[in-house]
Tab-separated table of C-alpha atoms in Angstrom:
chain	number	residue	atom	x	y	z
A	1351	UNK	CA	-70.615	-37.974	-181.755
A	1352	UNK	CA	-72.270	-39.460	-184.641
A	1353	UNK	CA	-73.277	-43.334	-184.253
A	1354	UNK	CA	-70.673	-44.608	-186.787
A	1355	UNK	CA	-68.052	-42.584	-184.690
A	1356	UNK	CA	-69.382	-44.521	-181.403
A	1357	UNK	CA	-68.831	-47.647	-183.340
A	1358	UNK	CA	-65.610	-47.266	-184.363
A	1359	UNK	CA	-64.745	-46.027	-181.296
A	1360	UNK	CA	-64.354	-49.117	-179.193
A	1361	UNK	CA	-62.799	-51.290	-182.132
A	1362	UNK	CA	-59.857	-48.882	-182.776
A	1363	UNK	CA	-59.242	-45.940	-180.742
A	1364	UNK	CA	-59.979	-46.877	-177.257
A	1365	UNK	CA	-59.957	-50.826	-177.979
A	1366	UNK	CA	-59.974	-52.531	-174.769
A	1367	UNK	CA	-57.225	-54.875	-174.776
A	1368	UNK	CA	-54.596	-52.660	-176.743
A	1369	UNK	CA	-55.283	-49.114	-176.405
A	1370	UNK	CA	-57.196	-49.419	-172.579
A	1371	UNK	CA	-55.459	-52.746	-171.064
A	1372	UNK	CA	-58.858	-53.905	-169.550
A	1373	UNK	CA	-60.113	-57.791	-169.134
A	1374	UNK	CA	-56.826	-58.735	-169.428
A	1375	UNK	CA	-57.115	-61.912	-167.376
A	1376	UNK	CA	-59.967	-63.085	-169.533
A	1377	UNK	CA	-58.166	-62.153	-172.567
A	1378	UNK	CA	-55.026	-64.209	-171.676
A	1379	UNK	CA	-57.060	-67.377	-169.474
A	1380	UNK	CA	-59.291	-68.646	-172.412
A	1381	UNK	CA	-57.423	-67.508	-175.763
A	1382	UNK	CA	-55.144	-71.213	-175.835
A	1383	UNK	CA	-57.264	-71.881	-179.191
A	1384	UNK	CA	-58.819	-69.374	-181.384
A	1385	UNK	CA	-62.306	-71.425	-180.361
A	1386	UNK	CA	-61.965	-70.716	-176.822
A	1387	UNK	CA	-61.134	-66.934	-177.765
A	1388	UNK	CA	-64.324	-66.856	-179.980
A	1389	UNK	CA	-66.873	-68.223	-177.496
A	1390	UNK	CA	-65.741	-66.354	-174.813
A	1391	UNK	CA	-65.625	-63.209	-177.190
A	1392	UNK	CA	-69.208	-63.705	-177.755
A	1393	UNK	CA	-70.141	-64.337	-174.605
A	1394	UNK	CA	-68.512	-60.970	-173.585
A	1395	UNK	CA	-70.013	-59.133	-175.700
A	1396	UNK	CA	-73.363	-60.500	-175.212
A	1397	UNK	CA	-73.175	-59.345	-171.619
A	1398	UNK	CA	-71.599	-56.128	-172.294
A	1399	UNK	CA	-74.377	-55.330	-175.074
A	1400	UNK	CA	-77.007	-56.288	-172.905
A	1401	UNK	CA	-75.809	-54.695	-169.752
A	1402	UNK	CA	-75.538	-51.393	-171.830
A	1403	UNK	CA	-78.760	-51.262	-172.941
A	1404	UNK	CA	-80.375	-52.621	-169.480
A	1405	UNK	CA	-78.905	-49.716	-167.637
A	1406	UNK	CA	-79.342	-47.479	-170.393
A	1407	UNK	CA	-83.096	-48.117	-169.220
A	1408	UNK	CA	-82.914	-47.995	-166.192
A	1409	UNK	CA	-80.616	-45.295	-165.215
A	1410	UNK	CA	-83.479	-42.155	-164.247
A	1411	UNK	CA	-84.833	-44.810	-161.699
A	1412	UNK	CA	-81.485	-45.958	-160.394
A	1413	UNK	CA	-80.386	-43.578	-157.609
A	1414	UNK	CA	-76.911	-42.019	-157.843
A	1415	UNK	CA	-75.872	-43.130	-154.600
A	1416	UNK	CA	-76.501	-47.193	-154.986
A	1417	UNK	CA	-75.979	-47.523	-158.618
A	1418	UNK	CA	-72.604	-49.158	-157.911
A	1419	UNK	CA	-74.601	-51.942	-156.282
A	1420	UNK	CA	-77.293	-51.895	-158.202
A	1421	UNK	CA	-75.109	-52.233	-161.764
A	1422	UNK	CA	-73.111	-55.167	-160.482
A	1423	UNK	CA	-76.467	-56.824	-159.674
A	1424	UNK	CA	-77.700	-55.904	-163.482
A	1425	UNK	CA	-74.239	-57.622	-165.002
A	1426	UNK	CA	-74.181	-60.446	-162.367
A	1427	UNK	CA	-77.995	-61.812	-163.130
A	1428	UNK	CA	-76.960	-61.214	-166.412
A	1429	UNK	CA	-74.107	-63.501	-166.756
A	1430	UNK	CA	-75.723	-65.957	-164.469
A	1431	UNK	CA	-78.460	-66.336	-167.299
A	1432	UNK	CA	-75.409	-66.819	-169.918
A	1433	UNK	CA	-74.138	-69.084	-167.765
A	1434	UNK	CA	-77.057	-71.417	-167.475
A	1435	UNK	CA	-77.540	-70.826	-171.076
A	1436	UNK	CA	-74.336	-71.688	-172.143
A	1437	UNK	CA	-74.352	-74.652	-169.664
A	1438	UNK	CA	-77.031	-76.218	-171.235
A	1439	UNK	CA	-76.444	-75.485	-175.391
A	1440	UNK	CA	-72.736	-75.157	-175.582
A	1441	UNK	CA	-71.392	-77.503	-172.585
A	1442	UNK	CA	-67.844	-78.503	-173.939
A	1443	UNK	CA	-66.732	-74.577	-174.340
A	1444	UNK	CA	-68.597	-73.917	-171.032
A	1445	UNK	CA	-66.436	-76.364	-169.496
A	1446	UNK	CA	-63.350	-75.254	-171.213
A	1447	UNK	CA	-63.664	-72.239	-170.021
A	1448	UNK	CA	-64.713	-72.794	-166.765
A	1449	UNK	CA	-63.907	-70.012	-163.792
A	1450	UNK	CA	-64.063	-67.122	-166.654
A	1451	UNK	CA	-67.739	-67.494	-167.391
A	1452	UNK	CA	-68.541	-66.140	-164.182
A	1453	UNK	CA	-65.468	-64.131	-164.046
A	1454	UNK	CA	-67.456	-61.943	-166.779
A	1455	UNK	CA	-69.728	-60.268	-163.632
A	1456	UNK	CA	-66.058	-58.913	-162.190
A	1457	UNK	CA	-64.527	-57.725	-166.046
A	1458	UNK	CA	-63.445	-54.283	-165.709
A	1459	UNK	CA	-64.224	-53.318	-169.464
A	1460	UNK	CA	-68.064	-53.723	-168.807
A	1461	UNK	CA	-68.212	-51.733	-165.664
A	1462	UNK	CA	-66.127	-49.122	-167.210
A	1463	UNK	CA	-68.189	-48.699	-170.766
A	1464	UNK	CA	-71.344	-48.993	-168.248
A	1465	UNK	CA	-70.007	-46.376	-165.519
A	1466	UNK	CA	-68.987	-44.186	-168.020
A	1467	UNK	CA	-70.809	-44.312	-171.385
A	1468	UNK	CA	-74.539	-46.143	-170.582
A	1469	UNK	CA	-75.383	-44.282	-167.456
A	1470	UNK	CA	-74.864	-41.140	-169.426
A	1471	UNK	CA	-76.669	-41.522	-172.868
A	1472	UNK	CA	-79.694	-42.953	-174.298
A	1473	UNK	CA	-80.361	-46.949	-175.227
A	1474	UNK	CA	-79.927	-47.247	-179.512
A	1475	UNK	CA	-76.151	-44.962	-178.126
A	1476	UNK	CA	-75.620	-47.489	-175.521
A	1477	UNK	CA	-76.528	-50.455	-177.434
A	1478	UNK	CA	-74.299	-49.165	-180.688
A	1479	UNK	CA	-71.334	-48.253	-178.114
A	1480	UNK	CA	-71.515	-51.990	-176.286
A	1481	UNK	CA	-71.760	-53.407	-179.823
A	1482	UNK	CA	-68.748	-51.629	-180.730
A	1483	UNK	CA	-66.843	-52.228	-177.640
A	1484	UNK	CA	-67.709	-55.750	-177.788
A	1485	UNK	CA	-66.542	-56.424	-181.113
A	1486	UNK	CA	-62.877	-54.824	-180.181
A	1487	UNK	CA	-62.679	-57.335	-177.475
A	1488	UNK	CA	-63.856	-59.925	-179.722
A	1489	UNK	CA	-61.651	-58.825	-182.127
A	1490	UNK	CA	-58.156	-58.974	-180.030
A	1491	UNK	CA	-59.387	-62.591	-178.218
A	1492	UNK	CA	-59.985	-64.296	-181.806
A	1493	UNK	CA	-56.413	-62.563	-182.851
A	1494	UNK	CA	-54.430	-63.417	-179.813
A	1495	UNK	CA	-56.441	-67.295	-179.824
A	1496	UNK	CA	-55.475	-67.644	-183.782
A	1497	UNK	CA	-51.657	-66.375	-182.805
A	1498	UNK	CA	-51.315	-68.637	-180.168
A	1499	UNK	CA	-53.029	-71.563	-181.804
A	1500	UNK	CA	-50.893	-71.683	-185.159
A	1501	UNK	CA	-47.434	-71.262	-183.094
A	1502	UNK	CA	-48.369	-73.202	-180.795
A	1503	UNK	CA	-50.193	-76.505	-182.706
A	1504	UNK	CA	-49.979	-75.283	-186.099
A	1505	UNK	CA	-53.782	-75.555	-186.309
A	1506	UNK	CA	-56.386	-72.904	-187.323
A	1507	UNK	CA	-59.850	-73.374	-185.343
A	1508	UNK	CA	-58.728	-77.110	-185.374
A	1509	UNK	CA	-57.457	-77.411	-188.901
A	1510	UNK	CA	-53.531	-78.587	-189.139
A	1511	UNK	CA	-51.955	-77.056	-191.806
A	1512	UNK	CA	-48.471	-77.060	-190.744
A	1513	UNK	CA	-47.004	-80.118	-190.415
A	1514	UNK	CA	-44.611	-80.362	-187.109
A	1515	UNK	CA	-45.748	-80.048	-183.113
A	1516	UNK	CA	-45.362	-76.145	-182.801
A	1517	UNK	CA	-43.895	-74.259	-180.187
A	1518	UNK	CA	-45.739	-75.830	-177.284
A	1519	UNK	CA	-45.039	-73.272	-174.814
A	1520	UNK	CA	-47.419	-70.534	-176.906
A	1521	UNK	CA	-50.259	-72.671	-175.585
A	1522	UNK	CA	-49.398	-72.704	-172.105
A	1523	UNK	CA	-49.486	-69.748	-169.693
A	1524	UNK	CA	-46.123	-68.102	-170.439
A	1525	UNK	CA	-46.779	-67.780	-174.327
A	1526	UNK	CA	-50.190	-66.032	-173.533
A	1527	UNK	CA	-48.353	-62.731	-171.571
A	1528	UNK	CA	-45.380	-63.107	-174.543
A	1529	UNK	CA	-47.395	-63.310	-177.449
A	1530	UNK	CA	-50.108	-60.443	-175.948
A	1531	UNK	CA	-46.789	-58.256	-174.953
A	1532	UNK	CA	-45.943	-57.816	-178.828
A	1533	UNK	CA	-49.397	-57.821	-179.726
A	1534	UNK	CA	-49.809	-54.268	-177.893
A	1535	UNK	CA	-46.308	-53.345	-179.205
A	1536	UNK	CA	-46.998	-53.896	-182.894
A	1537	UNK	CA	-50.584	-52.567	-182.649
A	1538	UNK	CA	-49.524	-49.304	-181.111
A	1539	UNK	CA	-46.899	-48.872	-183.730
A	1540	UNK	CA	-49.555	-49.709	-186.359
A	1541	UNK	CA	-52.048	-47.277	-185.134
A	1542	UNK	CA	-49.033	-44.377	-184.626
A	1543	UNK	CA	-48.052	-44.643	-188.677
A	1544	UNK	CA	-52.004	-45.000	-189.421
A	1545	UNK	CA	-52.477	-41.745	-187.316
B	918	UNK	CA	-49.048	-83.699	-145.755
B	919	UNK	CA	-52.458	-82.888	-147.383
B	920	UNK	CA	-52.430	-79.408	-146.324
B	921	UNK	CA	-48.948	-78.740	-147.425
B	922	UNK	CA	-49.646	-79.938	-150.802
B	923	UNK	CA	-52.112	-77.283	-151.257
B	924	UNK	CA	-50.430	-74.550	-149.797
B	925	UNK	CA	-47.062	-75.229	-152.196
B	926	UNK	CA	-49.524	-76.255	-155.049
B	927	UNK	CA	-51.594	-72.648	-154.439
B	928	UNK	CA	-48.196	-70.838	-153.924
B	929	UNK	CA	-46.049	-71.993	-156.714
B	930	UNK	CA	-47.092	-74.427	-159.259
B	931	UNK	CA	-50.959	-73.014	-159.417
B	932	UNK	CA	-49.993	-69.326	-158.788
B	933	UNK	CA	-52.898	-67.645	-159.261
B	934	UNK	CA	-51.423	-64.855	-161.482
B	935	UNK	CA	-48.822	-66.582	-163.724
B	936	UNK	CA	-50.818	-69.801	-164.068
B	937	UNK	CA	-54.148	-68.881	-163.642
B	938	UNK	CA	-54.563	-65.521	-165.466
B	939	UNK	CA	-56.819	-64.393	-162.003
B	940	UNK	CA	-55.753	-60.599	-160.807
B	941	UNK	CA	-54.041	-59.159	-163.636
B	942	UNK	CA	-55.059	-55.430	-163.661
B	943	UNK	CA	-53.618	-54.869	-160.409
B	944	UNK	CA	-50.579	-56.913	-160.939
B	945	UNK	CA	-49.798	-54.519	-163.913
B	946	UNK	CA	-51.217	-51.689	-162.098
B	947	UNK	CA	-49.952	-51.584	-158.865
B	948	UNK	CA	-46.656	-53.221	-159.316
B	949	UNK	CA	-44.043	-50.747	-160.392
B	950	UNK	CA	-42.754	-50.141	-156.791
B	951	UNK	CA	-41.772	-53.121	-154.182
B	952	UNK	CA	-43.729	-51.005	-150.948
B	953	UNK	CA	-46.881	-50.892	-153.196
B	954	UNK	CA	-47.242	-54.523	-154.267
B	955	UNK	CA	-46.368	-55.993	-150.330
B	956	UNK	CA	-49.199	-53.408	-149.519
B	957	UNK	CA	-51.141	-54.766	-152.074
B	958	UNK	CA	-50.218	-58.093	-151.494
B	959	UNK	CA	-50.956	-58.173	-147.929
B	960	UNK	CA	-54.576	-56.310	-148.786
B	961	UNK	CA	-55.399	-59.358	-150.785
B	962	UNK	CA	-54.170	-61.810	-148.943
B	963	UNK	CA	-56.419	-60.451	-146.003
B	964	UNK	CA	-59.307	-60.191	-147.406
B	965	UNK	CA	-58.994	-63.096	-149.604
B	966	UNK	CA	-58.693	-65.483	-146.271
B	967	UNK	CA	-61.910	-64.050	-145.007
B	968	UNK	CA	-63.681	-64.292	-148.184
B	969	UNK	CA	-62.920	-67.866	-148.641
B	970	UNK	CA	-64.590	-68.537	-144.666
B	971	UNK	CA	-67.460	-66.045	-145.657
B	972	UNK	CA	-68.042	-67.871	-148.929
B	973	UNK	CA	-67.609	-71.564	-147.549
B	974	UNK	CA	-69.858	-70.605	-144.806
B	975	UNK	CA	-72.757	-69.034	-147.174
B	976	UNK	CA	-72.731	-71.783	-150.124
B	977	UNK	CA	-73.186	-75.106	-147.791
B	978	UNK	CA	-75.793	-73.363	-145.230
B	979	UNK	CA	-77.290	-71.131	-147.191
B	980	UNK	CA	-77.292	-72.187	-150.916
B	981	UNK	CA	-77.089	-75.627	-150.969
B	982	UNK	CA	-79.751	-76.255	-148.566
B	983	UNK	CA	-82.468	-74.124	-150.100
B	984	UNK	CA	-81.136	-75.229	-153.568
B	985	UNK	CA	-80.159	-72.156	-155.112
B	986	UNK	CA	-76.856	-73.208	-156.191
B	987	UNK	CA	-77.452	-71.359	-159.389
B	988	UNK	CA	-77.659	-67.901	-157.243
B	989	UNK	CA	-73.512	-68.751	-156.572
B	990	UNK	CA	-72.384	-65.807	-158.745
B	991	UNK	CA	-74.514	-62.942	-157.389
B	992	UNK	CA	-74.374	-64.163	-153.861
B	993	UNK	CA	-70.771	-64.252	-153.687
B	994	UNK	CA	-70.223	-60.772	-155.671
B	995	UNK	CA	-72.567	-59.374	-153.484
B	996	UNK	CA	-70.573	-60.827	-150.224
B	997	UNK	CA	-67.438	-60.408	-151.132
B	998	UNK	CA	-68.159	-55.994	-151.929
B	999	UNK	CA	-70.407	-56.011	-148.740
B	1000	UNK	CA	-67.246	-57.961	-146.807
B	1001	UNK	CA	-64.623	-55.799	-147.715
B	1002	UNK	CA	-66.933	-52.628	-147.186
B	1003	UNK	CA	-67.066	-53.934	-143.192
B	1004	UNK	CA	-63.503	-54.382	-143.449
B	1005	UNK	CA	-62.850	-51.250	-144.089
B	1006	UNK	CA	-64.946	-49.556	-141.781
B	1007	UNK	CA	-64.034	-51.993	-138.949
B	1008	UNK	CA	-60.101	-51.236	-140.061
B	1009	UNK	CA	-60.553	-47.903	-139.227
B	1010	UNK	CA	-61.892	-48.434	-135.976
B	1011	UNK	CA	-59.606	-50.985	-134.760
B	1012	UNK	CA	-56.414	-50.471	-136.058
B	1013	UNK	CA	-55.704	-47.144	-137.673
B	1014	UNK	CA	-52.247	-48.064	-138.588
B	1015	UNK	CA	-53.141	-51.406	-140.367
B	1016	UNK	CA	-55.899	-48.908	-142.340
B	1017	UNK	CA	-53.533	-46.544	-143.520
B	1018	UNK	CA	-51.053	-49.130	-145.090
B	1019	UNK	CA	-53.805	-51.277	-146.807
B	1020	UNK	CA	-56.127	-48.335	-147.357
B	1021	UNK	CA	-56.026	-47.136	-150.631
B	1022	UNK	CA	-55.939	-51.108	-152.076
B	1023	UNK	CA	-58.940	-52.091	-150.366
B	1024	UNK	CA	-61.740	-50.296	-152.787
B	1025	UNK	CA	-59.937	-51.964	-155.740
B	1026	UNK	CA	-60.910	-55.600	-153.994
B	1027	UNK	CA	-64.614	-55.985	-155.964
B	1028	UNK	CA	-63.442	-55.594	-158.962
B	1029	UNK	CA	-60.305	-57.688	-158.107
B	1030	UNK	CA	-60.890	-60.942	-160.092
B	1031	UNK	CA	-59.055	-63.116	-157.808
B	1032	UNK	CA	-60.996	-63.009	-154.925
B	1033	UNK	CA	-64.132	-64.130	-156.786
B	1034	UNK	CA	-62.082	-66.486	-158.565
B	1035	UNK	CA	-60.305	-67.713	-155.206
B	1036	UNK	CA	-64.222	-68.516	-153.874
B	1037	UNK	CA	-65.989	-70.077	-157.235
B	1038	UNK	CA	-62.766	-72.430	-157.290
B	1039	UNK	CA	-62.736	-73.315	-154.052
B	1040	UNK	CA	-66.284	-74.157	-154.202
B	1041	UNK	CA	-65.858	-76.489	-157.180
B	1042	UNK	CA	-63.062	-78.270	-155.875
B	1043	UNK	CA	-65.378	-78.816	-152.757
B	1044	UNK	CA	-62.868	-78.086	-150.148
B	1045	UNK	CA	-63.940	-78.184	-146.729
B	1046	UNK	CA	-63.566	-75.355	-144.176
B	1047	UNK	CA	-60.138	-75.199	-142.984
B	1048	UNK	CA	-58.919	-76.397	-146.489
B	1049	UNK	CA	-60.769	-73.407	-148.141
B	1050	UNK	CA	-58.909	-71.101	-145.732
B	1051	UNK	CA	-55.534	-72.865	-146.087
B	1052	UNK	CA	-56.529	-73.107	-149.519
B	1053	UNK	CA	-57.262	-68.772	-149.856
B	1054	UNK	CA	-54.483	-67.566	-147.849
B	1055	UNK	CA	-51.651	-69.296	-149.464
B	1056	UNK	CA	-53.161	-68.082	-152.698
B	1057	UNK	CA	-52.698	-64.762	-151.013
B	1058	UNK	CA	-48.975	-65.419	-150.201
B	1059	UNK	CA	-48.808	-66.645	-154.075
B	1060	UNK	CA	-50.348	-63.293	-154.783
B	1061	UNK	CA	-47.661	-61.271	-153.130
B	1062	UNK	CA	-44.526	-63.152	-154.244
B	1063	UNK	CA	-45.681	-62.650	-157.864
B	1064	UNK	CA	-46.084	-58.847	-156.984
B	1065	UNK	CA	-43.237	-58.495	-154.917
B	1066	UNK	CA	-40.565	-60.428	-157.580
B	1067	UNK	CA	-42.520	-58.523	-160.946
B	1068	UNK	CA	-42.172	-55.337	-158.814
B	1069	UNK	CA	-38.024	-55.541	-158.362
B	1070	UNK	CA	-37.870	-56.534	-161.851
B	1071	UNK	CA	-39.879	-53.278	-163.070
B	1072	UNK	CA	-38.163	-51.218	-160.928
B	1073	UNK	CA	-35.287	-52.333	-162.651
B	1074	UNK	CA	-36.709	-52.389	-165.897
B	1075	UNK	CA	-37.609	-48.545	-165.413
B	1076	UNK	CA	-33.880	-47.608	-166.427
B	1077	UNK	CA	-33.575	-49.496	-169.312
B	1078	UNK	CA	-34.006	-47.883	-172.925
B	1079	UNK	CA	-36.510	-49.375	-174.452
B	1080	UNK	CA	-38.033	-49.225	-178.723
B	1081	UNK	CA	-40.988	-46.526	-178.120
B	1082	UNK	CA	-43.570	-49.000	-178.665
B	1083	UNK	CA	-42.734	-51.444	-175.854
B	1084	UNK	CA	-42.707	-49.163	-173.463
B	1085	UNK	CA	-44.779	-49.693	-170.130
B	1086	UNK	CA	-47.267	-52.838	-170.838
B	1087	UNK	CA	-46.046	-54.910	-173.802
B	1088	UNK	CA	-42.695	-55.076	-172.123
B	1089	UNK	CA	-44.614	-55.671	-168.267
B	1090	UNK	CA	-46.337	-58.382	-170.339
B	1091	UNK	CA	-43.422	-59.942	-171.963
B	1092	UNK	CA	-41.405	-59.914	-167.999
B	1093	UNK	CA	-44.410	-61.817	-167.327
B	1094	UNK	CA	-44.650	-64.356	-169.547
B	1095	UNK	CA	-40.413	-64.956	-168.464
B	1096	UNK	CA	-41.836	-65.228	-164.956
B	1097	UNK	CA	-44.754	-68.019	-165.561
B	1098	UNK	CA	-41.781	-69.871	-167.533
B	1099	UNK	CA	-39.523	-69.974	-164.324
B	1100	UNK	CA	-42.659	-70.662	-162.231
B	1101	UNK	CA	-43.464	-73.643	-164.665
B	1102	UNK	CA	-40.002	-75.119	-163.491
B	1103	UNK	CA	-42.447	-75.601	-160.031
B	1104	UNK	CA	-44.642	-77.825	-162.050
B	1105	UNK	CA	-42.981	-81.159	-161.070
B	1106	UNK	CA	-43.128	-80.843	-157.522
B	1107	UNK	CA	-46.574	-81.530	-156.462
C-alpha cells in the first residue's frame, strides 16, 4: 500500500464512525456544538497519532503475550498527559467535556488501528495511518457537531445566523442518535454512487 | 429517600446509555436478540457493582493518600481488566452455570466504556461507599432495561423492509434516539 493509499484509507473507506461504527459514544457525548466536536476531535487524534507511533517503536520489545496490557498502559499514560495538558491550557472545553477525556484510554478505534495496523508495520506507516484515521474521526465529530449545532441553535461555532430558537431537541441526547442515524444512511449511499 | 433518588435518577432519568452516551458498542452490538442483552445486561451489571467497591476502595486509600490523584485513569483501567480477569477465573470455579451464561460478555468488559465511566463519575461526584455501590448497580439495572426494551424493538424491526441504506445501524441509531426521547419524559421526576 502506498502512503497516500494509507491516508486515504481511514478518511473514506474504512472511516471510523460511518463505514466501521467505532467510538461511537464519544462521537455522540461531546458533538452538542461543533466546538465540543472539534476539541475532542483533536484530542483523539492526538492520542491515536501518538499511540501509533509509540507502539510502532516499541513493538520488537513488547512480548506477544502481554502486549494487551502493555498497549492499554501506552494509550492510558498517554491520555493522562492530554488530560493534564488540556486541564491546564484549554480548561472550559476540558470541563465541557468532562468523563470523555479519559474515556479516550477505553475508545475502541485506537485499540483497533493499534492492534491491527501499528503492531504490524513500521513508525512514518503508523504515524501516516493514525494521521489518517484521526482526521476521519475528526472529520465525522466536526460534521455531526456543525449538524446538530445549526438545527439545533441555528449557530455555527457560536455565530447565529438564523434567526429563531432551533429545534432544541437536536442538542439534547435524542437528536445526537437521530441526526448520526441519517448521517451513516446518507454517507453510505454517497459512497455506493461514488463507488 | 436519598438512596432512592439515586437509584431512579441512575435508572431512568440519567440512563447511562440514552442520556449519557456511556456503552454504546455493545448496546448496538449485542442487542439484536432479548436472551443476549439480559445476558449482557446482567454481565455488566455484575461486574459494574464490584468495580464501583474496587474503585471506591483504591482512590480514597490508595490515591488520595499518597497524592497521586492524577494516576486515576491508569489505575482504574488497570483494575477494572485485572478485576474482571479474577472474575472470570473465579466464575469458573465457583459456579459453572453462572460462567456459561455470562461467559462470552465478560472479555468485552475492558473495553466496555461504561464501567470506566461508572467509576471516574462516581469518583467526581464523591459518593461514599455504599452510595457508589447503590450508585453502580442501579446503573447496571439502567443498563439492562435499555438493552432489554432496544432488543424487542430490533427484533421487531428485523421484519420490516427497510430503503437499502438504513439498514442495520442508521436505523438502530434512529430507534435510539426515539428511545432517549421517551426516557426524557423521566426527566421531571427526580
Amino acid at each position: 500500500m502506498s502512503k497516500i493509499q494509507i491516508l486515504t484509507r481511514g478518511i473514506i473507506k474504512d472511516n471510523p464512525i460511518f463505514v466501521l461504527l467505532l467510538g461511537i459514544c464519544p462521537m455522540l457525548g461531546t458533538t452538542s456544538s461543533a466546538m465540543n466536536g472539534l476539541g475532542m476531535g483533536i484530542a483523539t487524534m492526538s492520542v491515536l497519532l501518538l499511540s501509533n507511533i509509540m507502539i510502532s517503536l516499541f513493538k520488537n520489545l513488547i512480548p506477544n503475550k502481554v502486549r494487551i496490557p502493555a498497549y492499554i498502559v501506552i494509550i492510558t499514560t498517554l491520555v493522562t498527559a492530554l488530560q493534564l495538558l488540556m486541564n491546564a491550557y484549554t480548561p472550559a472545553l476540558y470541563n465541557t467535556l468532562g468523563v470523555f477525556i479519559p474515556l479516550i484510554a477505553t475508545n475502541c478505534l485506537i485499540f483497533a488501528r493499534v492492534e491491527a495496523f501499528a503492531s504490524k508495520n513500521n513508525v512514518v506507516n503508523s504515524a501516516i495511518d493514525g494521521l489518517g484515521t484521526g482526521f476521519g474521526f475528526l472529520g465525522a465529530l466536526v460534521l455531526l457537531g456543525t449538524i446538530r449545532e445549526i438545527l439545533g441553535t441555528g449557530t455555527f461555532f457560536g455565530h447565529k445566523f438564523i434567526e429563531g430558537d432551533g429545534v432544541l431537541i437536536f442538542v439534547l441526547a435524542p437528536g445526537a442518535f437521530i441526526a448520526l442515524g441519517f448521517l451513516i444512511a446518507i454517507f453510505r449511499k454517497v459512497t455506493a454512487k461514488i463507488s | 429517600m436519598e438512596y432512592l433518588i439515586i437509584i431512579i435518577s441512575a435508572i431512568f432519568v440519567n440512563n447511562i446509555i440514552l442520556a449519557q452516551f456511556l456503552g454504546i458498542c455493545p448496546f448496538l452490538g449485542v442487542s439484536s436478540r432479548v436472551t443476549t442483552s439480559v445476558g449482557m445486561g446482567a454481565a455488566v451489571t455484575f461486574v459494574i457493582t464490584i468495580a464501583a467497591l474496587l474503585v471506591y476502595l483504591l482512590q480514597y486509600y490508595i490515591l488520595v493518600p499518597l497524592g497521586i490523584e492524577y494516576m486515576q485513569t491508569i489505575a482504574f483501567i488497570l483494575t477494572i481488566a485485572v478485576m474482571v480477569q479474577m472474575v472470570e477465573i473465579i466464575l469458573k470455579k465457583v459456579s459453572p452455570s453462572l460462567y456459561r451464561a455470562l461467559g462470552v460478555f465478560l472479555p468485552l468488559m475492558t473495553t466496555n466504556c461504561a464501567i470506566l465511566g461508572v467509576a471516574i463519575i462516581l469518583v467526581q461526584k464523591e459518593y461514599n461507599m455504599f452510595e457508589s455501590v447503590v450508585f453502580a448497580s442501579s446503573t447496571g439495572v439502567g443498563f439492562t432495561v435499555a438493552m432489554v426494551i432496544f432488543a424487542g424493538i430490533r427484533e421487531r424491526l428485523d421484519l420490516e423492509d427497510l430503503p437499502a441504506g438504513m439498514k442495520g445501524a442508521p436505523i438502530a441509531l434512529v430507534t435510539a434516539g426515539i428511545l432517549a426521547m421517551a426516557f426524557m419524559g423521566f426527566s421531571g421526576v427526580v
